[in-house]
Short mmCIF file of C-alpha atoms in Angstrom, two decimals:
data_model
loop_
_atom_site.label_atom_id
_atom_site.label_comp_id
_atom_site.label_asym_id
_atom_site.label_seq_id
_atom_site.Cartn_x
_atom_site.Cartn_y
_atom_site.Cartn_z
CA MET A 1 0.00 0.00 0.00
CA ILE A 2 1.23 3.49 -0.87
CA THR A 3 -0.21 6.88 0.02
CA CYS A 4 -0.55 9.69 -2.47
CA PHE A 5 -0.14 13.18 -1.01
CA ILE A 6 -1.24 16.01 -3.29
CA ARG A 7 -0.15 19.49 -2.26
CA TYR A 8 -2.15 22.29 -3.82
CA GLN A 9 -1.41 25.97 -4.01
CA ILE A 10 -4.85 27.56 -4.27
CA ASP A 11 -6.21 31.04 -4.83
CA PRO A 12 -7.00 32.30 -1.30
CA PHE A 13 -10.09 34.09 -2.62
CA LYS A 14 -11.50 30.87 -4.07
CA LYS A 15 -11.34 28.57 -1.04
CA GLU A 16 -15.04 27.73 -1.35
CA ALA A 17 -14.51 26.56 -4.94
CA PHE A 18 -11.70 24.30 -3.71
CA ALA A 19 -14.05 22.94 -1.02
CA GLU A 20 -16.62 22.05 -3.70
CA TYR A 21 -13.86 20.38 -5.74
CA ALA A 22 -12.83 18.38 -2.66
CA ARG A 23 -16.43 17.28 -1.94
CA ASN A 24 -16.73 16.07 -5.53
CA TRP A 25 -13.57 13.99 -5.14
CA GLY A 26 -15.06 12.65 -1.92
CA GLN A 27 -17.57 10.85 -4.14
CA ALA A 28 -15.51 10.10 -7.25
CA ILE A 29 -12.23 8.87 -5.74
CA PRO A 30 -13.62 5.97 -3.65
CA LYS A 31 -16.01 5.00 -6.46
CA ASN A 32 -13.04 4.57 -8.80
CA GLY A 33 -10.84 2.46 -6.53
CA ALA A 34 -8.71 4.57 -4.17
CA ASP A 35 -9.08 4.74 -0.37
CA LEU A 36 -9.62 8.45 0.24
CA ILE A 37 -8.26 9.74 3.55
CA GLY A 38 -9.44 13.26 2.84
CA TYR A 39 -9.02 16.69 1.34
CA TYR A 40 -7.80 19.46 3.63
CA ALA A 41 -8.31 23.17 3.00
CA PRO A 42 -6.67 26.13 4.76
CA HIS A 43 -8.01 26.85 8.22
CA GLU A 44 -5.26 28.69 10.10
CA GLY A 45 -1.85 29.82 8.92
CA SER A 46 -1.32 29.63 5.17
CA ALA A 47 -4.36 30.66 3.15
CA THR A 48 -2.99 29.07 -0.01
CA THR A 49 -1.93 25.51 0.92
CA ALA A 50 -4.34 22.57 0.68
CA TYR A 51 -3.89 18.79 0.55
CA GLY A 52 -5.53 15.67 -0.82
CA VAL A 53 -4.51 12.29 0.61
CA TYR A 54 -5.47 8.77 -0.43
CA ASN A 55 -4.16 5.21 -0.30
CA ILE A 56 -3.77 2.95 -3.30
CA GLU A 57 -2.37 -0.57 -3.63
CA SER A 58 0.54 0.20 -6.00
CA LEU A 59 1.72 2.50 -8.78
CA ALA A 60 0.22 0.06 -11.30
CA ALA A 61 -3.13 0.26 -9.48
CA TYR A 62 -2.75 4.05 -9.49
CA GLU A 63 -2.43 4.13 -13.30
CA ALA A 64 -5.60 2.06 -13.72
CA TYR A 65 -7.42 4.20 -11.13
CA ARG A 66 -6.43 7.43 -12.95
CA ALA A 67 -7.83 6.05 -16.21
CA ARG A 68 -11.13 5.14 -14.51
CA LEU A 69 -11.28 8.56 -12.84
CA ALA A 70 -10.71 10.36 -16.16
CA ALA A 71 -13.54 8.33 -17.75
CA ASP A 72 -15.95 8.85 -14.82
CA PRO A 73 -18.55 11.60 -15.52
CA LEU A 74 -18.05 13.25 -12.10
CA GLY A 75 -14.28 12.99 -12.48
CA ARG A 76 -14.36 14.66 -15.90
CA GLU A 77 -16.73 17.36 -14.61
CA ASN A 78 -14.49 18.04 -11.62
CA TYR A 79 -11.33 18.36 -13.73
CA GLU A 80 -13.22 20.79 -16.00
CA PHE A 81 -14.57 22.73 -12.99
CA ALA A 82 -11.02 23.24 -11.65
CA ARG A 83 -9.73 24.31 -15.07
CA ARG A 84 -12.62 26.69 -15.70
CA GLU A 85 -12.59 28.33 -12.23
CA GLY A 86 -8.79 28.52 -11.93
CA PHE A 87 -8.61 28.07 -8.15
CA ILE A 88 -5.68 25.62 -8.34
CA LEU A 89 -2.48 27.55 -8.99
CA LYS A 90 -0.06 24.65 -8.54
CA GLU A 91 -0.31 20.93 -7.80
CA ASP A 92 2.45 18.59 -6.59
CA ARG A 93 2.01 14.86 -6.08
CA ILE A 94 4.20 12.45 -4.12
CA PHE A 95 3.78 8.78 -3.21
CA LEU A 96 4.95 7.66 0.21
CA LYS A 97 4.94 4.38 2.14
CA ASN A 98 3.99 4.24 5.83
CA VAL A 99 7.02 2.80 7.62
CA SER A 100 5.91 3.45 11.22
CA ALA A 101 3.03 0.91 11.30
CA PRO A 102 1.78 -0.86 13.28
CA HIS A 103 0.96 1.92 15.69
CA ALA A 104 0.14 1.63 19.37
CA LYS A 105 -3.42 2.37 20.48
CA LEU A 106 -4.14 6.00 21.24
CA VAL A 107 -3.94 6.76 24.96
CA LEU A 108 -5.87 9.79 26.09
CA PRO A 109 -4.48 11.71 29.09
#
């Protein structure tokens, strides 16, 4: 299992458009085969940095998933929405592997 971290630079005046984009991926990503952890928009601090995070089995599975996502009607609409509205200024993607698992159970103070 690998985790895809997408770092977005967004227009700070179009945060609500990014939130709509994220909600759309909340439907399309799981439907097309990736385990969505979530999309995160600015809350405090930077007004321009946002993230999308999901797990996928492998890079080969990622390629097949991307093809399904591009063919999915909601996926196509969401890509077009982002292009048309211009709220994403920059997008960087990295794949990482969790090397700290298994984790201990959370202990609350």
